[in-house]
CSV table of C-alpha atoms in Angstrom, one decimal:
chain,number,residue,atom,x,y,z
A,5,UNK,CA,-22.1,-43.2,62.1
A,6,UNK,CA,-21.1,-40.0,63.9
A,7,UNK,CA,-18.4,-37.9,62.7
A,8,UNK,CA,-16.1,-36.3,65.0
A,9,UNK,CA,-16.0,-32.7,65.1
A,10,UNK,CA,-12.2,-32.2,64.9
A,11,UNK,CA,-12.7,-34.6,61.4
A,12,UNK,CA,-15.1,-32.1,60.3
A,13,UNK,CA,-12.0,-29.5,60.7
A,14,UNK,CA,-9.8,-31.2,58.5
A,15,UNK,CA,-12.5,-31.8,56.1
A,16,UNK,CA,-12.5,-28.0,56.1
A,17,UNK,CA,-9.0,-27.3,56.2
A,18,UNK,CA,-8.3,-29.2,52.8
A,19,UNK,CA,-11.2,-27.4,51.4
A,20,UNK,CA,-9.6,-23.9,52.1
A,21,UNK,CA,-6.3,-25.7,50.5
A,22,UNK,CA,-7.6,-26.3,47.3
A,23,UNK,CA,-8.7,-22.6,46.6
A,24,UNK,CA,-5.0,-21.6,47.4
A,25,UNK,CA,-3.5,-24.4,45.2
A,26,UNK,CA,-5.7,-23.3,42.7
A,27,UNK,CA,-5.5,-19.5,42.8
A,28,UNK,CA,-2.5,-18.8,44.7
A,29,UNK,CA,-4.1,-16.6,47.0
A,30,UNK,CA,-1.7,-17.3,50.3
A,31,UNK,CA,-5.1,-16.2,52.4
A,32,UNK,CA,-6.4,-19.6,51.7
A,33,UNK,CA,-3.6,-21.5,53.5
A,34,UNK,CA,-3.8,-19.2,56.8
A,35,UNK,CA,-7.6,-20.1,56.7
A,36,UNK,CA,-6.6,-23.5,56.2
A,37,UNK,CA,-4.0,-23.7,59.0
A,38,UNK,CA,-6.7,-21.5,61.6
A,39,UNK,CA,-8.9,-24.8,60.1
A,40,UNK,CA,-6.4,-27.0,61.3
A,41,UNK,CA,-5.8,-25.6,64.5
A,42,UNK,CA,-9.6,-26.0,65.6
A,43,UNK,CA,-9.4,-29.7,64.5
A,44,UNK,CA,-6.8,-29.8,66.9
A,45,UNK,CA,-8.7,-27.9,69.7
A,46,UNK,CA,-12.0,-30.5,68.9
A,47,UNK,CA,-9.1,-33.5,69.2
A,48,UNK,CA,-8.4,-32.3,72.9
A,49,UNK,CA,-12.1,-32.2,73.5
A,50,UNK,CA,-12.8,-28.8,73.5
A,51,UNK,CA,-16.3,-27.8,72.9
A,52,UNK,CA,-17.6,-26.1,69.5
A,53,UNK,CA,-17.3,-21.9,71.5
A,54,UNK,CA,-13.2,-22.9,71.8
A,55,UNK,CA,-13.0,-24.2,68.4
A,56,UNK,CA,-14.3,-21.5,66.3
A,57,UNK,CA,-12.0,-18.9,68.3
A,58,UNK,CA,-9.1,-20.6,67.8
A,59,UNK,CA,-10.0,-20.6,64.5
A,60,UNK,CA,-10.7,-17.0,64.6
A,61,UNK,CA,-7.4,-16.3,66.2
A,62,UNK,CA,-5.2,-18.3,64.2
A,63,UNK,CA,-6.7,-17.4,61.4
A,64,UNK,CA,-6.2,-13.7,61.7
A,65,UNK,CA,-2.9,-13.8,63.0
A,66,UNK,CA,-1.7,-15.3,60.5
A,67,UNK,CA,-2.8,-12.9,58.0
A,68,UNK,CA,-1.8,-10.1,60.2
A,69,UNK,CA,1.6,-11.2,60.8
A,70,UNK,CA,2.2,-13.7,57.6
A,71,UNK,CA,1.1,-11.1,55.1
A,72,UNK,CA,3.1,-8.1,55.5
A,73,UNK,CA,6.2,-10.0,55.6
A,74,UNK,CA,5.2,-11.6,52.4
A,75,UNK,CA,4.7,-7.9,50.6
A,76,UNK,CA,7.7,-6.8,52.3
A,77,UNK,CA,9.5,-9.6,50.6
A,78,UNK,CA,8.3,-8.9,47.7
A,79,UNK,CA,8.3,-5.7,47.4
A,80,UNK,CA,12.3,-5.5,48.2
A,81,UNK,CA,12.8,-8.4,45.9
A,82,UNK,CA,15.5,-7.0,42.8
A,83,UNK,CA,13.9,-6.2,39.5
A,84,UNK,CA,15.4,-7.4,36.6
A,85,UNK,CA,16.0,-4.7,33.9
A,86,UNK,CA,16.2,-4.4,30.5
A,87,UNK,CA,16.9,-2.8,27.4
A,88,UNK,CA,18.3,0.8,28.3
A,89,UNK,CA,17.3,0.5,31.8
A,90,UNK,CA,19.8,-2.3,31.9
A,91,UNK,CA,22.7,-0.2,30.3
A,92,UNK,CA,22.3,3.0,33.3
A,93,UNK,CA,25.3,2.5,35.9
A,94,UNK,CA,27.3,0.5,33.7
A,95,UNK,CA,30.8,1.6,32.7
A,96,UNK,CA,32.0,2.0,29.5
A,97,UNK,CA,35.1,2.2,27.8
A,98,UNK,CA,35.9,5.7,25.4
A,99,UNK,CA,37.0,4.7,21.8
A,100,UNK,CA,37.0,8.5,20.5
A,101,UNK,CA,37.0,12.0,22.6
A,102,UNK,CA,33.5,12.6,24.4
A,103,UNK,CA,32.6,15.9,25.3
A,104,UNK,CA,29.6,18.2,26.4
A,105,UNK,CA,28.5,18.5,22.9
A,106,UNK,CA,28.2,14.7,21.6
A,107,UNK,CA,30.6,13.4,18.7
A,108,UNK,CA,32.1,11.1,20.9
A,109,UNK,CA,32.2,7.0,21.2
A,110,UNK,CA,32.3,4.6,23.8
A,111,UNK,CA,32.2,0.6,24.0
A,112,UNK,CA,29.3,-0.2,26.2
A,113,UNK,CA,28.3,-3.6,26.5
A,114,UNK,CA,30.4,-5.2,23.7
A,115,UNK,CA,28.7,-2.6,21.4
A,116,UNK,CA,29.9,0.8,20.1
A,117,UNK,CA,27.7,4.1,21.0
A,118,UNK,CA,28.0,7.4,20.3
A,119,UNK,CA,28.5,9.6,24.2
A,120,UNK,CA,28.2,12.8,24.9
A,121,UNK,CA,29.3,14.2,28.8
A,122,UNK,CA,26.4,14.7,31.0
A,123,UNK,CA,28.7,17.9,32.3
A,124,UNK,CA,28.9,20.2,29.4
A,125,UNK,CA,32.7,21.3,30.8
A,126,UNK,CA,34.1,18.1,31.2
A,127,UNK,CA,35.9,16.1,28.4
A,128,UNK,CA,36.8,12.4,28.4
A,129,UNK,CA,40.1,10.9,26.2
A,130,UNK,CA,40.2,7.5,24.7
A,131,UNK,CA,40.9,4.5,27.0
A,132,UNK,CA,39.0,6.4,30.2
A,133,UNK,CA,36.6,4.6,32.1
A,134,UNK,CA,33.1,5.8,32.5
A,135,UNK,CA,29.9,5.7,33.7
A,136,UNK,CA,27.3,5.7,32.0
A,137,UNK,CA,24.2,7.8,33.4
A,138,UNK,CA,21.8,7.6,31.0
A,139,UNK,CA,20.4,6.8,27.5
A,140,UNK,CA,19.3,9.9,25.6
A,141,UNK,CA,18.0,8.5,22.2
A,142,UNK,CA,21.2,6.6,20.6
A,143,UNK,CA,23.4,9.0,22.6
A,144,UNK,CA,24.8,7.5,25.9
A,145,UNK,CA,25.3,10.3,28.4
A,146,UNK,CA,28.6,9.7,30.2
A,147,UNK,CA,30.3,11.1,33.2
């Protein structure tokens, strides 16, 4: 019994799939669908030359068009923050005076910090908004 070539291409196609099932590697799939595209090229009777080039073809478009828009993607994808990264930009509320020298408190985030001004000059009374800028130590500097 004689295989036909374009089963020979899907053979190959779900053997490139199984690598990118099992290492997530999105390479695999575009070798996969190049694979799929020659089976189709042997299914329209196309000789073995016309196969492997539209595997070729498909194949590296797809990585050359598929794969930058995946990093891009992911790269401008929003980070989730934490900790004190996740307190910067928030505003806070000021319980007692805050000035350029510390001393002060705020409420920021349901809890009670001790501020200081991120602008030596500037002073902030209780029941101001602010922001807050950034976390020096236990000390949230406000402006």
């Amino acid at each position: 019994m004689d295989i036909d070539a374009w089963v020979w291409w899907l053979i190959g196609a779900v053997g490139l799939g199984i690598p990118l099932v099992l290492t997530a590697m999105p390479e695999f799939g575009m070798f996969s669908a190049g694979a799929v595209a020659g089976a189709v090229t042997a299914a329209l009777g196309f000789g073995i030359v016309p196969q492997v080039i539209v595997f070729v073809v498909v194949s590296v478009a797809l990585v050359a068009v598929v794969r930058p828009i995946a990093a891009r993607h992911r790269d401008g994808s929003p980070r989730l923050t934490s900790g004190i990264d996740a307190l910067k930009g928030r505003q806070a509320v000021v319980l007692e005076r805050v000035d350029g020298s510390g001393g002060g408190r705020i409420k920021l985030a349901g809890e009670i910090w001790s501020a200081r001004a991120l602008d030596t000059e500037q002073t902030f009374e209780p029941g101001e908004q602010v922001d807050v800028v950034d976390i020096d130590g236990a000390t949230a500097v406000v402006m």
